[in-house]
CSV table of C-alpha atoms and ligand atoms in Angstrom, one decimal:
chain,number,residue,atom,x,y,z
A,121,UNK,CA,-39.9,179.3,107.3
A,122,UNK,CA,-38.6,177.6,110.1
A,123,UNK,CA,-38.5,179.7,113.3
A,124,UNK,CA,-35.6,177.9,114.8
A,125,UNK,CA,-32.8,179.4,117.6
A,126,UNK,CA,-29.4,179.6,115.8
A,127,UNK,CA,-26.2,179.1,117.6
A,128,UNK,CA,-22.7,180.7,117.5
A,129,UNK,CA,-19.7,181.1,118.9
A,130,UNK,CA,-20.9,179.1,121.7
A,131,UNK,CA,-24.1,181.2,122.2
A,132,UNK,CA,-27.3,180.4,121.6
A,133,UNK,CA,-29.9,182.9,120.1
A,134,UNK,CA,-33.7,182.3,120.2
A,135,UNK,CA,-35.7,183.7,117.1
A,136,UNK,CA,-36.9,187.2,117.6
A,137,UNK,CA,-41.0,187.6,118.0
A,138,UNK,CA,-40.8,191.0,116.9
A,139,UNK,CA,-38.2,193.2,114.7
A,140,UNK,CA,-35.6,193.3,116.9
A,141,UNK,CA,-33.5,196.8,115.7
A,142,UNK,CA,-30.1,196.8,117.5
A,143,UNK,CA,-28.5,200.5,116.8
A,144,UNK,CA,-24.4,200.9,117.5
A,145,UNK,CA,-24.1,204.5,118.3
A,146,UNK,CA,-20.6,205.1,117.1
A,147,UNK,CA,-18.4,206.9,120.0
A,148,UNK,CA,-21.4,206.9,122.0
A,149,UNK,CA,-19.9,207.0,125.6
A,150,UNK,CA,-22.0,206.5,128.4
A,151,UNK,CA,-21.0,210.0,130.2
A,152,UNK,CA,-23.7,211.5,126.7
A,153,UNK,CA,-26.3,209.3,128.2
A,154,UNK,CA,-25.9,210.4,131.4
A,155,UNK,CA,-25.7,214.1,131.0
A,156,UNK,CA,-28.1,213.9,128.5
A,157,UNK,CA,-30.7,212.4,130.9
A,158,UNK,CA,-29.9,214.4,134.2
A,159,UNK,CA,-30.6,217.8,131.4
A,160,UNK,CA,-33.6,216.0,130.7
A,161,UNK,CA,-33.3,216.2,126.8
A,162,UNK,CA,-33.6,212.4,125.7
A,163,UNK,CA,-36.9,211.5,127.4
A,164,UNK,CA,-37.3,208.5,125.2
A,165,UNK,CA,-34.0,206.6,126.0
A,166,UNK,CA,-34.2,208.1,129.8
A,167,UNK,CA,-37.8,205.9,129.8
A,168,UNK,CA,-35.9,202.8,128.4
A,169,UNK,CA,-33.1,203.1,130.8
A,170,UNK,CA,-35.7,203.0,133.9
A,171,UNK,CA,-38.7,200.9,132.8
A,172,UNK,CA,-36.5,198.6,130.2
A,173,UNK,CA,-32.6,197.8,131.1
A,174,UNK,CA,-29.3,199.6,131.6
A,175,UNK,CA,-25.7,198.4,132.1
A,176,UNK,CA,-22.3,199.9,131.2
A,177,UNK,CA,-20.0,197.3,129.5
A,178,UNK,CA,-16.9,196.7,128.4
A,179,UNK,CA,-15.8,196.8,124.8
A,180,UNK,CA,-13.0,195.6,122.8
A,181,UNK,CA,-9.9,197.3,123.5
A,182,UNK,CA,-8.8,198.7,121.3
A,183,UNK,CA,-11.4,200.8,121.4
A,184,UNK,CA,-12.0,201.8,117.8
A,185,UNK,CA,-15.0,200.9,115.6
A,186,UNK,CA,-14.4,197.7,113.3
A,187,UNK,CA,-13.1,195.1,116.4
A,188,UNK,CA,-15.9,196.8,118.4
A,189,UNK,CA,-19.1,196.2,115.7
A,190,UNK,CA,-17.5,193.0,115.1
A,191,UNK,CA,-17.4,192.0,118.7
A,192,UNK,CA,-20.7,193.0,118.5
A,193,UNK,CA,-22.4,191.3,115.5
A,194,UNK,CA,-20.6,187.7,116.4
A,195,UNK,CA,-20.6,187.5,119.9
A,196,UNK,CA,-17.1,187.3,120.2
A,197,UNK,CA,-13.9,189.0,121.1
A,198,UNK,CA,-11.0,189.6,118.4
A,199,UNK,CA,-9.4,186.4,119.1
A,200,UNK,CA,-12.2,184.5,117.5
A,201,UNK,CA,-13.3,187.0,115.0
A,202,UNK,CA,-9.9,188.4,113.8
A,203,UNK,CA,-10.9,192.3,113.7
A,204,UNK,CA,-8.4,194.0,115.9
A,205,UNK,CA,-7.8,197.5,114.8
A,206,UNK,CA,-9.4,199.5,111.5
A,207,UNK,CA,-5.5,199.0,110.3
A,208,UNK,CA,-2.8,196.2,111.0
A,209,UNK,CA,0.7,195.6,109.1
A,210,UNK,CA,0.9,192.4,107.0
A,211,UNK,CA,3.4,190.1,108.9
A,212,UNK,CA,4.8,188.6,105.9
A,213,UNK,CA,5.2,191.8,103.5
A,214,UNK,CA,5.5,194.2,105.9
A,215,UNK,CA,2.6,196.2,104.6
A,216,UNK,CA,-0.1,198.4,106.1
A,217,UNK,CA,-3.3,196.7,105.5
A,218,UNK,CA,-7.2,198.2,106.1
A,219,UNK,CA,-9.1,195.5,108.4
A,220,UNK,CA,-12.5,196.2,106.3
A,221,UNK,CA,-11.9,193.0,103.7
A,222,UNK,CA,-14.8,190.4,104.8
A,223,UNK,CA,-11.8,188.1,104.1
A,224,UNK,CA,-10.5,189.4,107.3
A,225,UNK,CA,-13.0,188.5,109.6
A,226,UNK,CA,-12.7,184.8,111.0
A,227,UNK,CA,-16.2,184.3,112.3
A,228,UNK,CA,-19.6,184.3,111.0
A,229,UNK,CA,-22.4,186.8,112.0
A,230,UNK,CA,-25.6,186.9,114.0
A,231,UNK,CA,-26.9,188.7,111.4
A,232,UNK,CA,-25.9,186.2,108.7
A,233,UNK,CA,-26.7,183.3,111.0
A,234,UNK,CA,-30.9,184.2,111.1
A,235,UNK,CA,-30.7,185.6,107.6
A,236,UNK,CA,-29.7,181.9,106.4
A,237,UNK,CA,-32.8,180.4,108.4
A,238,UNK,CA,-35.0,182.7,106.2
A,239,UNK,CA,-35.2,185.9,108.9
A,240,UNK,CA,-35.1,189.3,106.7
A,241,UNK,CA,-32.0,191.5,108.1
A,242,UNK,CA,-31.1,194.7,107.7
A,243,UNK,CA,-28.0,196.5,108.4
A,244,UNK,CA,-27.0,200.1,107.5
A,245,UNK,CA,-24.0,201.8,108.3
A,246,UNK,CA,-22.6,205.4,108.5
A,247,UNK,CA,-19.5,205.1,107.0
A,248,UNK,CA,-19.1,202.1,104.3
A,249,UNK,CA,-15.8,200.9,105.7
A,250,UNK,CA,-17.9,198.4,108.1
A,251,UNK,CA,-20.5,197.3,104.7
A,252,UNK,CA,-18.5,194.3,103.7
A,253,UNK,CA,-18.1,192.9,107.2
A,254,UNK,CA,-21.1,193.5,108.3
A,255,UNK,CA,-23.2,191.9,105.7
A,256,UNK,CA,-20.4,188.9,105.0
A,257,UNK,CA,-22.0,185.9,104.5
A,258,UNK,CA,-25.6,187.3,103.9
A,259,UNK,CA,-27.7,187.0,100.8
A,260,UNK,CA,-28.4,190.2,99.1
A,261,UNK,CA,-31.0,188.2,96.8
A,262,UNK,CA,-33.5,187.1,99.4
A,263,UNK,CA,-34.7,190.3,100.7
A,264,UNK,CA,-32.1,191.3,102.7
A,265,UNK,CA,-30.5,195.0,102.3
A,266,UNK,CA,-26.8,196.2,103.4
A,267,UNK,CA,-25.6,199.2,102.3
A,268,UNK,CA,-23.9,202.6,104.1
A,269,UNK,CA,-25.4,206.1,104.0
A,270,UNK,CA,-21.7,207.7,102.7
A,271,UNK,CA,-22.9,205.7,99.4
A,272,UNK,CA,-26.7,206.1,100.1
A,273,UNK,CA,-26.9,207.6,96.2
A,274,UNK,CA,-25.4,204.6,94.6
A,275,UNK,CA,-27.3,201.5,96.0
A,276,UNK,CA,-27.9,198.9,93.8
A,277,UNK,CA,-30.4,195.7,94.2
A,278,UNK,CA,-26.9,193.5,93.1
A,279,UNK,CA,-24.8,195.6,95.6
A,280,UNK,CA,-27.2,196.6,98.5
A,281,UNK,CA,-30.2,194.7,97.7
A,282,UNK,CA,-31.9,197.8,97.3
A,283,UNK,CA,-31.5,201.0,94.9
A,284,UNK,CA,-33.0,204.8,95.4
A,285,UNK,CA,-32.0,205.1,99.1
A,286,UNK,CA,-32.6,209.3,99.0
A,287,UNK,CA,-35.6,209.0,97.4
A,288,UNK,CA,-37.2,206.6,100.1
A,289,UNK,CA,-35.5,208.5,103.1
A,290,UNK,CA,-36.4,211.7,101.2
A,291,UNK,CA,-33.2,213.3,102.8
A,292,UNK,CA,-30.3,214.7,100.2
A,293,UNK,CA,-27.2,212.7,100.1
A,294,UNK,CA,-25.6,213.5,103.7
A,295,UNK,CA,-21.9,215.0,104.1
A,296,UNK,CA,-19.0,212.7,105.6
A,297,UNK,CA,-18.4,214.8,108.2
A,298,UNK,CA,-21.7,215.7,109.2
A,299,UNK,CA,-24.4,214.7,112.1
A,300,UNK,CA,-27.0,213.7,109.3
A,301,UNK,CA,-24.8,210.9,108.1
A,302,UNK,CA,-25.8,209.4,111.1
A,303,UNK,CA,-29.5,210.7,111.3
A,304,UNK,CA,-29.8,209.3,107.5
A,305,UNK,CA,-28.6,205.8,108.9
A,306,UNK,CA,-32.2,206.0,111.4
A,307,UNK,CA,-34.5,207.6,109.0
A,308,UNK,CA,-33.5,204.8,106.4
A,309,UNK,CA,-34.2,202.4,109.3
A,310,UNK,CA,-37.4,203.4,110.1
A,311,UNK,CA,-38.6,203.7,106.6
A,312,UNK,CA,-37.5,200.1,105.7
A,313,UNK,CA,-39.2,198.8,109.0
A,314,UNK,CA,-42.5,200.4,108.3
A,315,UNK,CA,-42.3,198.8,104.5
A,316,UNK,CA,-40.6,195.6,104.9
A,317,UNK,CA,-41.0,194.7,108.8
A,318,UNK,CA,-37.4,193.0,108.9
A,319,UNK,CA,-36.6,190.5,111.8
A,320,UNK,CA,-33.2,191.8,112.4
A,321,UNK,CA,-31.6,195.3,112.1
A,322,UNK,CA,-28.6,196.9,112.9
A,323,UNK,CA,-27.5,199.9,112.6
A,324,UNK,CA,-24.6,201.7,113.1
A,325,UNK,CA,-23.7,205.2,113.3
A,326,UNK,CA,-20.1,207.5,113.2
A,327,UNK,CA,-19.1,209.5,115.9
A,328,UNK,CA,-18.2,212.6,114.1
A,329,UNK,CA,-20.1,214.5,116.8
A,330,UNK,CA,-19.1,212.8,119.2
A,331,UNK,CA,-15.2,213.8,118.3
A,332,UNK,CA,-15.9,217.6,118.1
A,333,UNK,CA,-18.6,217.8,121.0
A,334,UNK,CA,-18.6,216.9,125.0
A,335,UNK,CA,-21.5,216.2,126.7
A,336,UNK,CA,-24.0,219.2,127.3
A,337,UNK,CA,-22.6,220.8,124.2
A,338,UNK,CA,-25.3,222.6,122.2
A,339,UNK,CA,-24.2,220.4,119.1
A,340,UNK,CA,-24.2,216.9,121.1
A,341,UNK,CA,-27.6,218.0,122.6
A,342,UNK,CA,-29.2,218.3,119.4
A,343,UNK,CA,-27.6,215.4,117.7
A,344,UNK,CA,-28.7,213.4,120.9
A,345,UNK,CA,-32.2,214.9,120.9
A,346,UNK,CA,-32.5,213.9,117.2
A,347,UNK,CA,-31.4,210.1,118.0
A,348,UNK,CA,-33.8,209.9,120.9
A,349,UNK,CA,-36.2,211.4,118.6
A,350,UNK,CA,-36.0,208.5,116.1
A,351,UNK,CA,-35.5,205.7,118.8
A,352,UNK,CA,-39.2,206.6,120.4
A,353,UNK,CA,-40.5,206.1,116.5
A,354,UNK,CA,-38.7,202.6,116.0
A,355,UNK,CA,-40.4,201.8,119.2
A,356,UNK,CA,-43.5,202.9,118.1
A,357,UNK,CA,-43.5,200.7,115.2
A,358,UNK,CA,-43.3,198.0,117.2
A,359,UNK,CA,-39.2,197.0,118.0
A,360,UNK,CA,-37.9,195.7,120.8
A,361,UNK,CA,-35.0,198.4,120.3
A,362,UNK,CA,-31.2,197.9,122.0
A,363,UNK,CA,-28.6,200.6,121.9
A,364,UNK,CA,-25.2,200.3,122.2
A,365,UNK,CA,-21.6,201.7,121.4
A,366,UNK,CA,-18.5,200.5,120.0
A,367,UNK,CA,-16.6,202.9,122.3
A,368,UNK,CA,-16.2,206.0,124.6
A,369,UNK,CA,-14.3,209.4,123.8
A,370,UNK,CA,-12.3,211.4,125.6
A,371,UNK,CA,-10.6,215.2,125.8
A,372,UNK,CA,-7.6,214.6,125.3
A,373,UNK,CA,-6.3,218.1,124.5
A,374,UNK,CA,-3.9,220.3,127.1
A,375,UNK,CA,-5.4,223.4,129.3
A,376,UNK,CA,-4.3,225.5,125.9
A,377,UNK,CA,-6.4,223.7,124.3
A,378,UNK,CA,-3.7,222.1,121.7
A,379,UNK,CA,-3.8,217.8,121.3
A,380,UNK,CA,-2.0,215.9,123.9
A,381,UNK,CA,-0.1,213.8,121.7
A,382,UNK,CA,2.7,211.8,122.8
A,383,UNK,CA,4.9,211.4,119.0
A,384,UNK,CA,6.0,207.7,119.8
A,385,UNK,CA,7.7,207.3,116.2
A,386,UNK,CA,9.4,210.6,117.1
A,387,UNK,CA,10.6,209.9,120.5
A,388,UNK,CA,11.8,205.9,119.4
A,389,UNK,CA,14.1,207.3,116.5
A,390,UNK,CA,15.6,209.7,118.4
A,391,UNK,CA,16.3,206.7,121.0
A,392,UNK,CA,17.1,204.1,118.7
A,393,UNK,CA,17.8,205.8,115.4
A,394,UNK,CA,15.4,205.9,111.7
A,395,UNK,CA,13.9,202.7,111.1
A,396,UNK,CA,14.6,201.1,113.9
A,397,UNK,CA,11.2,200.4,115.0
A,398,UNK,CA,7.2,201.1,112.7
A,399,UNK,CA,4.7,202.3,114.7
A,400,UNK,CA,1.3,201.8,113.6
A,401,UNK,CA,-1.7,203.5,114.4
A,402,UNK,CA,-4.9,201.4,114.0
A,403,UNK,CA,-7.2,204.2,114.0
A,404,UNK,CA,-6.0,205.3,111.1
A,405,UNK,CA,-8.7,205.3,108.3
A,406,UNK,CA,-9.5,207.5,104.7
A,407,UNK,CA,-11.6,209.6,106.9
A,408,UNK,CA,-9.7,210.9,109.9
A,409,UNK,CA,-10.0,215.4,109.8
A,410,UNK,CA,-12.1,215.0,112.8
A,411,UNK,CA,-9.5,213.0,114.8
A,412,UNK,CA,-6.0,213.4,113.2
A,413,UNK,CA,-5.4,209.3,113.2
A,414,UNK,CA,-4.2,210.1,116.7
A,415,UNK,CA,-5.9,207.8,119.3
A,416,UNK,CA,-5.3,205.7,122.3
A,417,UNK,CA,-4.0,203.0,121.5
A,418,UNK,CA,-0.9,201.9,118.8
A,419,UNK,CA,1.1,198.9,117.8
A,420,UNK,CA,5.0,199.1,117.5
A,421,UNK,CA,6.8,196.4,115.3
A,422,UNK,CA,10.7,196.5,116.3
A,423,UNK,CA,12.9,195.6,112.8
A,424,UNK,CA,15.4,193.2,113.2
A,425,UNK,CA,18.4,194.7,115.8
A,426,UNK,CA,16.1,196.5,118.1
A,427,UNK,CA,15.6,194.7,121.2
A,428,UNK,CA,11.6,194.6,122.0
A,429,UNK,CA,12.7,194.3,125.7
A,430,UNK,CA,14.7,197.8,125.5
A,431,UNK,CA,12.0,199.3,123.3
A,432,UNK,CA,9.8,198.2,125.8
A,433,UNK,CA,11.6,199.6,128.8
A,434,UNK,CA,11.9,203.2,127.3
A,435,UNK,CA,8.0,203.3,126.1
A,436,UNK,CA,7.0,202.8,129.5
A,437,UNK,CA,8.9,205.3,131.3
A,438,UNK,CA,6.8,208.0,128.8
A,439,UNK,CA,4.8,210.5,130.6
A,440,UNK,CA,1.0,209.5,129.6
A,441,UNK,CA,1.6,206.0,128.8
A,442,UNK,CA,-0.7,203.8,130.8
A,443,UNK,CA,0.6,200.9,129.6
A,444,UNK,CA,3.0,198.7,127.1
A,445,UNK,CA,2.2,194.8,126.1
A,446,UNK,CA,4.1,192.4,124.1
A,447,UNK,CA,2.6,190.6,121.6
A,448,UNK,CA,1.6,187.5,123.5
A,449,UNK,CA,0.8,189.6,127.0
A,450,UNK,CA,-1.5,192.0,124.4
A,451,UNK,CA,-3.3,189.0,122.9
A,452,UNK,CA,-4.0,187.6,126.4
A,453,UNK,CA,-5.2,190.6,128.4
A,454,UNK,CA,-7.6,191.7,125.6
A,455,UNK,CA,-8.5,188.4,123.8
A,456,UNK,CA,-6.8,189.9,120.5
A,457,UNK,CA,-5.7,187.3,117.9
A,458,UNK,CA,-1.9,187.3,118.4
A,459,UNK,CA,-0.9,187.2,114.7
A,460,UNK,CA,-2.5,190.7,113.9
A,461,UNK,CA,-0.5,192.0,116.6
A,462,UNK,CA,2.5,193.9,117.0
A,463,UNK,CA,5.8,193.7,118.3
A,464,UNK,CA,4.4,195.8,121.6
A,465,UNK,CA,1.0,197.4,121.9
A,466,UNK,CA,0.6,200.7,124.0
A,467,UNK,CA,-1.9,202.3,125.4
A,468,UNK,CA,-2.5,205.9,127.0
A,469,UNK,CA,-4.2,207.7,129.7
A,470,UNK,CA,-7.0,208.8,129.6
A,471,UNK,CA,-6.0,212.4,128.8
A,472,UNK,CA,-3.2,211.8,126.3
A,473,UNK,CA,-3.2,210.3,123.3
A,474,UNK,CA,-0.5,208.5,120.8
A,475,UNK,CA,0.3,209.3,117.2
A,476,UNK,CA,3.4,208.3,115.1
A,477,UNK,CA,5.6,211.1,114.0
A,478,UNK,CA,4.7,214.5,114.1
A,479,UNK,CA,5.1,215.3,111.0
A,480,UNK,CA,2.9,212.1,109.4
A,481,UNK,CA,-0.1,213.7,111.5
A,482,UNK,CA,-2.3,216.2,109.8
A,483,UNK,CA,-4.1,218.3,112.5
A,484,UNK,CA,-5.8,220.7,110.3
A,485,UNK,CA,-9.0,218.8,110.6
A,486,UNK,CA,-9.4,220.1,113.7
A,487,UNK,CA,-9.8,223.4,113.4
A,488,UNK,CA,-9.5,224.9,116.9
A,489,UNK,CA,-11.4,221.9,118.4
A,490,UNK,CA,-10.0,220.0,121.6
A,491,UNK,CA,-9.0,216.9,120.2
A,492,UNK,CA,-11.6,214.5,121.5
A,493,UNK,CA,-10.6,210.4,120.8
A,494,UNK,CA,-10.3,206.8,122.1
A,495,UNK,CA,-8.7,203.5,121.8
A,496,UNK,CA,-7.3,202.8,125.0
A,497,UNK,CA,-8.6,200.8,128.2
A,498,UNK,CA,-10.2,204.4,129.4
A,499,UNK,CA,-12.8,204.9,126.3
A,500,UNK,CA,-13.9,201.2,126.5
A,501,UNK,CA,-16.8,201.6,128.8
A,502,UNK,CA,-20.3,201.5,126.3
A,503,UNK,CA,-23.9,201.7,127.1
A,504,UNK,CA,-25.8,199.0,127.2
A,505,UNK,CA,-29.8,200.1,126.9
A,506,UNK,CA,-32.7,197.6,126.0
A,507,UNK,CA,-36.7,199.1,125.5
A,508,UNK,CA,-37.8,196.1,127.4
A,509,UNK,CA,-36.6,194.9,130.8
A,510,UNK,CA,-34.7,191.3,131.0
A,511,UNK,CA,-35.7,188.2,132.5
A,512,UNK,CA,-34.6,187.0,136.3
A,513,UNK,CA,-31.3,185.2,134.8
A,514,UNK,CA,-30.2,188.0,132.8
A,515,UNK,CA,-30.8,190.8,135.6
A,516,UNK,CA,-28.4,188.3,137.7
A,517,UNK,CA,-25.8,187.9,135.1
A,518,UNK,CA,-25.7,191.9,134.7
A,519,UNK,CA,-25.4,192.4,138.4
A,520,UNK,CA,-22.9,189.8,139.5
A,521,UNK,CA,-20.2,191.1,136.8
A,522,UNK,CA,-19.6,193.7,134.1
A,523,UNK,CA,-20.8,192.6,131.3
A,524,UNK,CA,-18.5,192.7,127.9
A,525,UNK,CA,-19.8,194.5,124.6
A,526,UNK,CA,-19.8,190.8,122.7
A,527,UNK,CA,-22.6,190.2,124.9
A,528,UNK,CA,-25.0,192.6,123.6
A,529,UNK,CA,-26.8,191.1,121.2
A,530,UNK,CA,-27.1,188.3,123.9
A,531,UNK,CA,-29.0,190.2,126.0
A,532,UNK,CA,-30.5,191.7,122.7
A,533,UNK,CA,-32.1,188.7,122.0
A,534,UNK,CA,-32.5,186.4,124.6
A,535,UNK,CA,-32.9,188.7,127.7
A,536,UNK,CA,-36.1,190.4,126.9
A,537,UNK,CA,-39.2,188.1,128.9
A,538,UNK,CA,-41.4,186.6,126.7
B,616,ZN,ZN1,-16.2,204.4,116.4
C-alpha cells in the first residue's frame, strides 16, 4: 500500500499516521460545549479544547444536515458539491425531490479519495438518509464498512460491508427518536476500531436531543456526558479524534411556549392568491416529529404571473424575516449551486422560524416541547475541536479568520504536528 497524500477540491490531504476518527455531532451547537464545560460535565472534550484545538466555524447555510456533512466530507461548499438542502424541487418537472441520491452529489469524498489508495474507512451514520452519500464512490468489498444505526439490524457484507451490527455493539436495535441512536453510532465505532484499526472514520450523529433539550438540561447533560464518555475511549485507543457539527439550534418558540412560526405559504396566498407561488421547506425529511419540518430557512418558487420582485418586496417586510435572496444573490452569498435553488430563498431570525401553510405542518411531534430548530445564518456557527493541538500555520490560519465547516477535515488531517 502506497501511503501517498490525496488531493481534492483543491486541497491537499497527507495520509493519516494514526486512525484518524472525525465524529459530526448532529445539531451540536457550540453554546452545548460551552455550558457543558463551565458545569464541568464533559472533562474529556473540556481537556481537548485546552491542551488540543478549538475554533467556532461557519457551516453551510442552510444550516441543515446533508449540505453540512457534505461540506464536510469533500472540503467543499454546495456550489461544488451540489447538496443544498435535505429537499429541493426538480426544475424541469416541478417535483419535490430528497437530496440523499449519491447521484446528487457533484463531488467526490475524502473518505472515498484514501479508501481508493488502499486506506480502510469507516463511516456510520445515525439516520440512513446520509448512507448513500456518504459512502459514494467507496468500495464495500475491500474492507471498508458504511452503514446507519436506524438499519443497524439489517447490515449486510454486499450492502454495508459488514452484517450482525447488534451483536458486535451488543446494544438492541436503537429507537429513531431516541439518544441511543446516536450512542449506537460511537459504540459501533469503537468496537470496529479496536478490531479492524481503520485509517479513516466518520461518524455522524442526529440531533434528536439536541431539538427537544437546551443546554444545562438534565437530558442534554446526560446525552453530552455519554458522548464525552465515548470520545475519552476512542482516544484511548489511540485516534487523533476531531469533533464537529453540521449545525446549531435554536428556541424558537414564543414566551407561551407555542412555535414561532411565520406560515409563509399562508401569508403569500392570501397576498397573491392559491398557487401563485410553492414554498419549499428543505428541512423537510420522513423523520421530522421532533421538529415539525419547520426551520430557518425555505425556498419559494413564484409560478408563472407572480412577479419575484413583488413576492420579494412583501416577504421582507414580515416580522421575523432576517432576510430574502434571489436565486443568483442566494447562490452567491452562500456558495449554493444556483440550479437547485429557488425563485427566492428566505431566512429567519434567530427566534422565529418558517414553515409552509399551517395546515401542511404536523406539530404533534412536539408534545409540549419549545420548538428548538435551525437553518438560517443564526444556527450556522459549529464547533470545531481536535485531541491534538495544530501546527504554527494552522494556529495562524484559525486566528486571522473564521474558519468555514468545509475546512474541517483540513485541519483534521493536516493540522495536527507530526
Ligand atoms: Zn442535523
Amino acid at each position: 500500500m502506497k501511503r501517498e497524500s490525496i488531493t481534492l477540491n483543491g486541497t491537499k490531504y497527507r495520509w493519516p499516521l494514526r486512525p484518524m476518527v472525525i465524529v459530526c455531532i448532529d445539531g451540536g451547537d457550540p453554546a452545548y460545549i460551552e455550558r457543558g464545560i463551565e458545569d464541568g460535565i464533559i472533562p474529556n472534550i473540556e481537556r481537548f479544547v485546552q491542551n488540543g484545538f478549538y475554533a467556532v466555524c461557519d457551516g453551510t447555510v442552510p444550516s441543515f444536515t446533508c449540505p453540512n456533512n457534505m461540506s464536510i466530507v469533500t472540503g467543499s461548499p454546495p456550489a461544488v458539491h451540489g447538496i443544498s438542502g435535505n429537499f429541493y424541487l426538480e426544475p424541469d418537472t416541478r417535483e419535490a425531490v430528497m437530496m440523499t441520491g449519491p447521484e446528487l452529489l457533484r463531488s467526490s469524498t475524502v473518505l472515498a479519495e484514501f479508501a481508493n489508495r488502499g486506506a480502510k474507512v469507516v463511516t456510520i451514520t445515525a439516520k440512513d438518509k446520509l448512507r448513500q452519500q456518504l459512502q459514494k464512490g467507496i468500495d464495500l468489498t475491500k474492507g471498508n464498512i458504511s452503514f446507519s444505526s436506524q438499519f443497524a439490524d439489517k447490515c449486510t457484507m454486499e450492502e454495508n460491508g459488514i452484517g450482525n451490527m447488534l451483536e458486535l455493539v451488543g446494544m438492541p436495535q436503537p429507537d429513531m427518536y431516541s439518544a441511543e441512536l446516536s450512542l449506537f453510532v460511537l459504540e459501533a465505532g469503537i468496537k470496529l476500531l479496536e478490531q479492524q484499526r481503520p485509517d479513516l472514520m466518520y461518524l455522524s450523529l442526529t440531533d434528536f436531543i439536541q431539538h427537544k433539550y437546551a443546554p444545562g438540561e438534565r437530558e442534554c447533560n446526560e446525552f453530552y456526558q455519554n458522548l464525552d464518555n465515548a470520545f475519552g475511549r476512542l482516544v484511548e485507543l489511540g485516534t487523533a479524534l476531531v469533533l464537529t457539527a453540521d449545525h446549531g439550534m435554536n428556541d424558537k418558540a414564543k414566551d407561551d411556549g407555542s412555535p414561532n412560526v411565520i406560515w409563509l405559504q399562508d401569508l403569500l396566498d392570501e397576498e397573491f392568491g392559491k398557487d401563485t407561488t410553492t414554498v419549499i421547506c428543505p428541512i423537510t425529511d420522513p423523520f421530522v416529529a421532533h421538529h415539525g419540518a419547520l426551520g430557518g430557512f425555505v425556498r419559494v418558487y413564484c409560478n408563472g404571473s407572480t412577479s419575484r420582485e413583488r413576492t420579494l418586496r412583501f416577504i421582507e417586510q414580515l416580522p421575523g424575516v432576517e432576510s430574502v435572496y434571489d436565486r443568483i444573490a442566494a447562490a452567491a452569498e452562500f456558495e449554493l449551486p444556483p440550479d437547485r435553488e429557488g425563485d427566492l430563498a428566505v431566512l429567519s431570525e434567530a427566534g422565529t422560524c418558517i414553515g409552509a401553510a399551517a395546515a401542511a405542518h404536523d406539530l404533534e411531534g412536539l408534545k409540549g416541547h419549545r420548538l428548538r430548530t435551525h437553518g438560517g445564518v443564526s444556527e450556522r456557527k459549529v464547533p470545531l475541536i481536535i485531541s491534538e493541538p495544530v501546527n504554527d500555520e494552522y494556529q495562524a490560519r484559525a486566528a486571522r479568520r473564521t474558519l468555514k465547516s468545509y475546512e474541517v477535515f483540513d485541519f483534521a488531517i493536516n493540522g495536527p504536528a507530526q
